[in-house]
Amino acid sequence: MRETADGWSAEMAVPVETVHQSGMDLRRLQLNAMAQSHTPRGLETVFLTDPRYGTKFRSCLGFLRLVPKPAARPRPRRFTVRLHFAEIEDVVPGQRIFDVAIQGKTVAKQLDVIR
């Protein structure tokens, strides 16, 4: 997120290239955003609204790429990925099994979070 004198801007969680590759049109995407802030009166929830229609949706036309696309393919690097789980119910082995994929490549098959 980047704050400016005019307001704020944020990068959406899905890379813009992925949006394009999926066939979605950025001009037709909608954003439903909410923020919470602490005020003297307590916690206040603020929704982005479209003043023309009074809705809680706003067009994504203002979204820009915050990180420029690299001119060349970046060199390979090593990363550590940590998975954190919070099992709040009684879960037995074999009940929560799934594959883990990073950038489309399966790196762990049949991961059981209880074992």
C-alpha positions as a printed NumPy array, in Angstrom:
array([[  0.   ,   0.   ,   0.   ],
       [  1.225,   3.51 ,  -0.801],
       [ -0.193,   6.649,   0.806],
       [ -0.184,   9.967,  -1.052],
       [ -1.613,  13.433,  -0.425],
       [ -4.631,  12.448,  -2.556],
       [ -5.347,   9.213,  -0.703],
       [ -3.88 ,   5.761,  -1.02 ],
       [ -3.101,   3.124,  -3.586],
       [ -2.564,  -0.601,  -3.204],
       [ -1.42 ,  -3.542,  -5.268],
       [ -4.056,  -6.204,  -5.655],
       [ -3.169,  -9.674,  -4.432],
       [ -3.401, -11.199,  -7.91 ],
       [ -0.578, -10.148, -10.263],
       [ -1.831,  -8.016, -13.149],
       [ -0.315, -10.484, -15.643],
       [ -2.418, -13.276, -14.125],
       [ -5.544, -11.147, -14.542],
       [ -4.695, -10.573, -18.218],
       [ -3.868, -14.251, -18.829],
       [ -7.183, -15.337, -17.312],
       [ -9.054, -13.21 , -19.849],
       [-10.463, -10.735, -17.305],
       [-10.753,  -7.097, -18.33 ],
       [ -9.243,  -4.653, -15.816],
       [-11.678,  -1.974, -17.012],
       [-14.607,  -4.096, -15.8  ],
       [-13.231,  -5.276, -12.445],
       [-14.876,  -3.892,  -9.325],
       [-13.397,  -3.285,  -5.896],
       [-15.238,  -3.557,  -2.61 ],
       [-12.887,  -2.113,   0.014],
       [-13.266,  -1.472,   3.703],
       [-10.948,   0.033,   6.308],
       [-11.14 ,   0.172,  10.079],
       [ -9.538,   2.858,  12.197],
       [ -9.478,   3.691,  15.874],
       [-11.131,   7.029,  16.641],
       [-11.975,   8.751,  19.939],
       [-15.473,   7.27 ,  19.533],
       [-14.103,   3.738,  19.101],
       [-13.486,   1.501,  16.118],
       [-14.865,   3.077,  12.946],
       [-15.486,   1.158,   9.727],
       [-15.214,   3.088,   6.462],
       [-16.301,   1.714,   3.079],
       [-15.149,   3.018,  -0.29 ],
       [-18.218,   4.217,  -2.111],
       [-18.917,   5.293,  -5.642],
       [-20.452,   8.793,  -5.318],
       [-22.267,   8.44 ,  -8.655],
       [-24.227,   5.372,  -7.643],
       [-23.942,   5.328,  -3.856],
       [-22.643,   1.775,  -3.982],
       [-19.791,   0.23 ,  -2.053],
       [-18.007,  -0.666,  -5.293],
       [-15.402,   1.31 ,  -7.163],
       [-13.888,   0.686, -10.57 ],
       [-10.314,  -0.612, -10.628],
       [ -9.271,   1.681, -13.489],
       [ -6.96 ,   3.546, -11.13 ],
       [ -4.915,   0.445, -10.387],
       [ -1.351,   0.736, -11.607],
       [  1.594,  -1.602, -11.462],
       [  3.612,  -0.629,  -8.341],
       [  6.498,  -2.937,  -9.167],
       [  7.687,  -2.571, -12.764],
       [  7.956,  -5.698, -14.87 ],
       [ 11.651,  -6.68 , -15.02 ],
       [ 13.404,  -6.057, -18.342],
       [ 15.173,  -9.415, -18.107],
       [ 14.328, -12.656, -16.355],
       [ 15.608, -12.394, -12.765],
       [ 18.34 , -14.797, -11.741],
       [ 17.199, -17.806,  -9.694],
       [ 17.278, -17.34 ,  -5.925],
       [ 16.482, -19.562,  -2.954],
       [ 13.497, -18.779,  -0.753],
       [ 12.13 , -20.316,   2.41 ],
       [  8.382, -20.839,   2.604],
       [  6.852, -21.425,   6.033],
       [  3.315, -22.686,   6.396],
       [  1.463, -21.882,   9.619],
       [ -1.722, -23.647,  10.669],
       [ -4.172, -22.969,  13.479],
       [ -6.404, -25.958,  14.085],
       [ -9.052, -24.734,  16.491],
       [-11.169, -27.884,  16.372],
       [-10.367, -31.489,  17.149],
       [ -8.806, -32.684,  13.914],
       [ -7.493, -36.201,  13.496],
       [ -4.71 , -37.389,  11.173],
       [ -5.978, -37.862,   7.639],
       [ -8.713, -35.23 ,   7.965],
       [ -6.748, -32.211,   6.643],
       [ -4.607, -33.428,   3.735],
       [ -3.681, -31.312,   0.722],
       [ -0.948, -30.649,  -1.833],
       [  1.217, -27.527,  -1.616],
       [  2.073, -25.748,  -4.882],
       [  4.388, -22.78 ,  -5.349],
       [  4.082, -20.92 ,  -8.643],
       [  2.209, -23.856, -10.13 ],
       [  4.793, -26.5  ,  -9.14 ],
       [  3.74 , -29.072,  -6.532],
       [  6.375, -29.065,  -3.792],
       [  4.58 , -31.255,  -1.225],
       [  2.001, -33.946,  -1.958],
       [ -0.549, -35.217,   0.529],
       [  0.586, -32.904,   3.345],
       [ -1.206, -33.819,   6.564],
       [ -1.212, -30.818,   8.924],
       [ -1.707, -33.037,  11.983],
       [  1.339, -35.279,  11.439]])
